[in-house]
Amino acid sequence: MFEIKAKDMRGRVGLLKTKHGDIKTPNLMPVIHPRKQTINVKDYGADIVITNAYLIYKDEDLSKKALDIGLHELINFDGPIMTDSGSFQLSVYGDVDITNKEVIEFQEAIGTDIGTSLDIPTAPYVDYEKAEEDLKITLERAKEAIGFVRDNNYEMKLNSVVQGSTFPDLREYCATELTKLDADLYPIGAVVPLMEMYHYRDLVDAVMHSVKCLPDSKARHLMGAGHPMIFALCVAMGCDLFDSAAYILYAEGDRFLTTRGTIKLENLTEMPCSCEVCCKYTPDDLRAMEKEKRVKLIAEHNLHVSFAELRLIRQAISEGSLMELVEERCRAHPMLLDALRHLGEYSDDLEKFDPRSKKSAFFYTGPESLRRAEVTRHLNKLNEMDKKKNLIVLPAYRKPYSKYLSNSFKEFFVYAKDESKGEDEPCIIENHETDFMVLDIPFCLIPLELDELYPLSQSDAPKIHDKIAVDFTRDFLVDFAENYGNVLIDPKVLDELELDYIEPYSNSEDIKFEKDDIKKLKAIADYQFGEGAGEALFTGEIKIEKSKKTGKIRHIYDKNQNIVNMRASDSFLILSKLGAKRLASLDGMRNKVMIDNSVESFARDGKSVFAKFIKDCDENIRSNDEVLIVNEECELLAFGKALLNHKEMLDFKTGQAIKTRKGFKKK
Ligand code: GUN
Ligand code: ZN
């Protein structure tokens, strides 16, 4: 019932399918009060709502009506409706008059689209024993509910809520156990108190540990989250749905929601946005108004702001600028900035879900950007790369760096690595034994051959560097230099990083960076597909065709047979048939997705690959990567563009996983 359409970090634009219509995610489900509702949320962009089945059940009149005319008519909403089970009442009042089984039966009977079992929302910071005890009951009830829904062929879909309080291991355990049940959606529960206390840093832990162990093929819902200030951050962590009564509760307290926080009407001198309400009324108009009318208008503003933020988030995911938005939003409150900084601890996990290339450029917005997935990925790649004997570190001028550097370098200093300090080893630099890299923030070192590749070229940072970024870059360089025999550093770099050196470099000949297209192509291939890919791809009589307009490499041939093309926007290599065949010769599962032999002919015919037929997959695959499609004997059948990453490919049982470019017909 869930499909991914676009991705950025762990955030996804998805499609959630229900019998009352499909909904785009990320989305917000406004809470509808089954008796008191006065605002028609559909008019403000709500595609799906949530209401409380327990409140309906407890009210004799409402319960009768719901069973009679159905939930959709009762609350006058013809789109999908989710219902909660009374767990929240349980957490507030300590008790509810309904059993798990009864609430499941009742939700189906009134025609809910998505129902919820009676989980126990364990408060944050309780004793471990208490959290464990509650969790046991939550898991038993989730199991009972799934059994009941499946045994009775219920039409409604089922939520299984992740609990575990503020204990990462319990969150992980709960998510792992619930995944085995194969529920339809996975809410993350008991986070409301964390949000009320502004403990966003602990919210990051609760969400990240839950999401890590949940299936990627199901929608995740952050229960009770309704402040637009935190939507972008939570989406980047993998949340697809939010629900909240915040829009109305805040309105009742004369408070306006904005993406920068909350504003009280009494402090308002200007209306905070350009929604219909803010354009039509002044703060004085509202203050003079009777309460009921005023609450309705503020609630309308609150809904407008929330849905506008979700549109912005979906747009950001589609263009690949979600983290720029998150970094902007998290500057609205110091506790949110803490959360963003803490999210950096999860960079390795987030990197696995982040596409390697995006439509929009990478913007450095502050030291938090140093922990972005793109930076982590590049530094990991640098550390894995084969290294030559010497390293030359050059300053960054304009991008692409190699275009604005002179080819010949005269002045250098010999960098004093710890073990070489004081030694007077001869420093003989041979060009063919030398890695040439530019030093820049935030990607630290950029091999000149890779200077057009996304995001190394498609990125920007302020020219006035902050100390944290300078220290970060220096620390990386110092560690990295250990891999080399000699390290020569340009005086400008030395100055910028305040590095120690032994002596000026002197040699009778200048050092030259020789631009070599084949060397460059091989370096890009190795970076993109793994070590050895360059040698495998570019053999024979290599011919390179360049763009007349930009001078950039476009097509690469062996004699007259196309091997790969270079995409202008990000300089990644796009396979053609010969390239795919050559790349397939690399050992093991590298760049490969194995599909069931029963669908071999579809792939050979060039048809797209559906996730349910995937048997195995290289764990380095990210969405949008070029991938090879092989059968169970590892024979190459076709190649194309991955729509999902490795984990998602193995997880999804529906929908497309690879958009096939071409197949190899059986002769
Ligand atoms: N609403 C807010 N938090 C929760 C939760 O943990 N469980 C349920 N069922 N509903 C919630
Ligand atoms: Zn407004």
Short mmCIF file of C-alpha atoms in Angstrom, two decimals, residues 391-393 412-423 427 474-490 493-494 497-505:
data_model
loop_
_atom_site.label_atom_id
_atom_site.label_comp_id
_atom_site.label_asym_id
_atom_site.label_seq_id
_atom_site.Cartn_x
_atom_site.Cartn_y
_atom_site.Cartn_z
CA LEU A 391 50.24 13.74 -2.39
CA ILE A 392 50.15 17.30 -3.64
CA VAL A 393 47.64 19.59 -1.98
CA PHE A 412 55.57 24.02 -2.29
CA PHE A 413 56.39 23.09 1.26
CA VAL A 414 57.13 19.60 2.47
CA TYR A 415 54.51 18.82 5.06
CA ALA A 416 55.90 17.50 8.35
CA LYS A 417 54.13 14.25 9.05
CA ASP A 418 54.83 13.04 12.56
CA GLU A 419 57.20 10.21 11.73
CA SER A 420 59.08 12.22 9.11
CA LYS A 421 59.63 15.20 11.36
CA GLY A 422 63.30 16.09 11.51
CA GLU A 423 64.34 13.52 8.92
CA CYS A 427 61.78 14.30 -1.65
CA ARG A 474 42.93 20.12 8.81
CA ASP A 475 42.23 17.04 10.96
CA PHE A 476 41.17 15.09 7.90
CA LEU A 477 44.24 16.13 5.94
CA VAL A 478 46.60 15.28 8.80
CA ASP A 479 45.18 11.74 9.05
CA PHE A 480 44.99 11.32 5.31
CA ALA A 481 48.61 12.42 4.80
CA GLU A 482 49.73 9.34 6.76
CA ASN A 483 48.92 7.24 3.68
CA TYR A 484 51.59 8.95 1.59
CA GLY A 485 55.37 8.92 1.40
CA ASN A 486 55.72 12.61 0.58
CA VAL A 487 53.17 15.37 1.02
CA LEU A 488 53.72 18.70 -0.69
CA ILE A 489 51.50 21.56 0.25
CA ASP A 490 50.86 24.82 -1.52
CA VAL A 493 46.86 25.93 1.94
CA LEU A 494 49.57 25.85 4.57
CA LEU A 497 45.31 25.56 7.86
CA GLU A 498 48.28 26.77 9.93
CA LEU A 499 50.16 23.55 9.30
CA ASP A 500 53.76 22.76 10.21
CA TYR A 501 56.25 22.09 7.46
CA ILE A 502 59.83 20.88 7.24
CA GLU A 503 61.24 22.93 4.41
CA PRO A 504 60.40 24.52 1.09
CA TYR A 505 60.38 22.02 -1.71
#
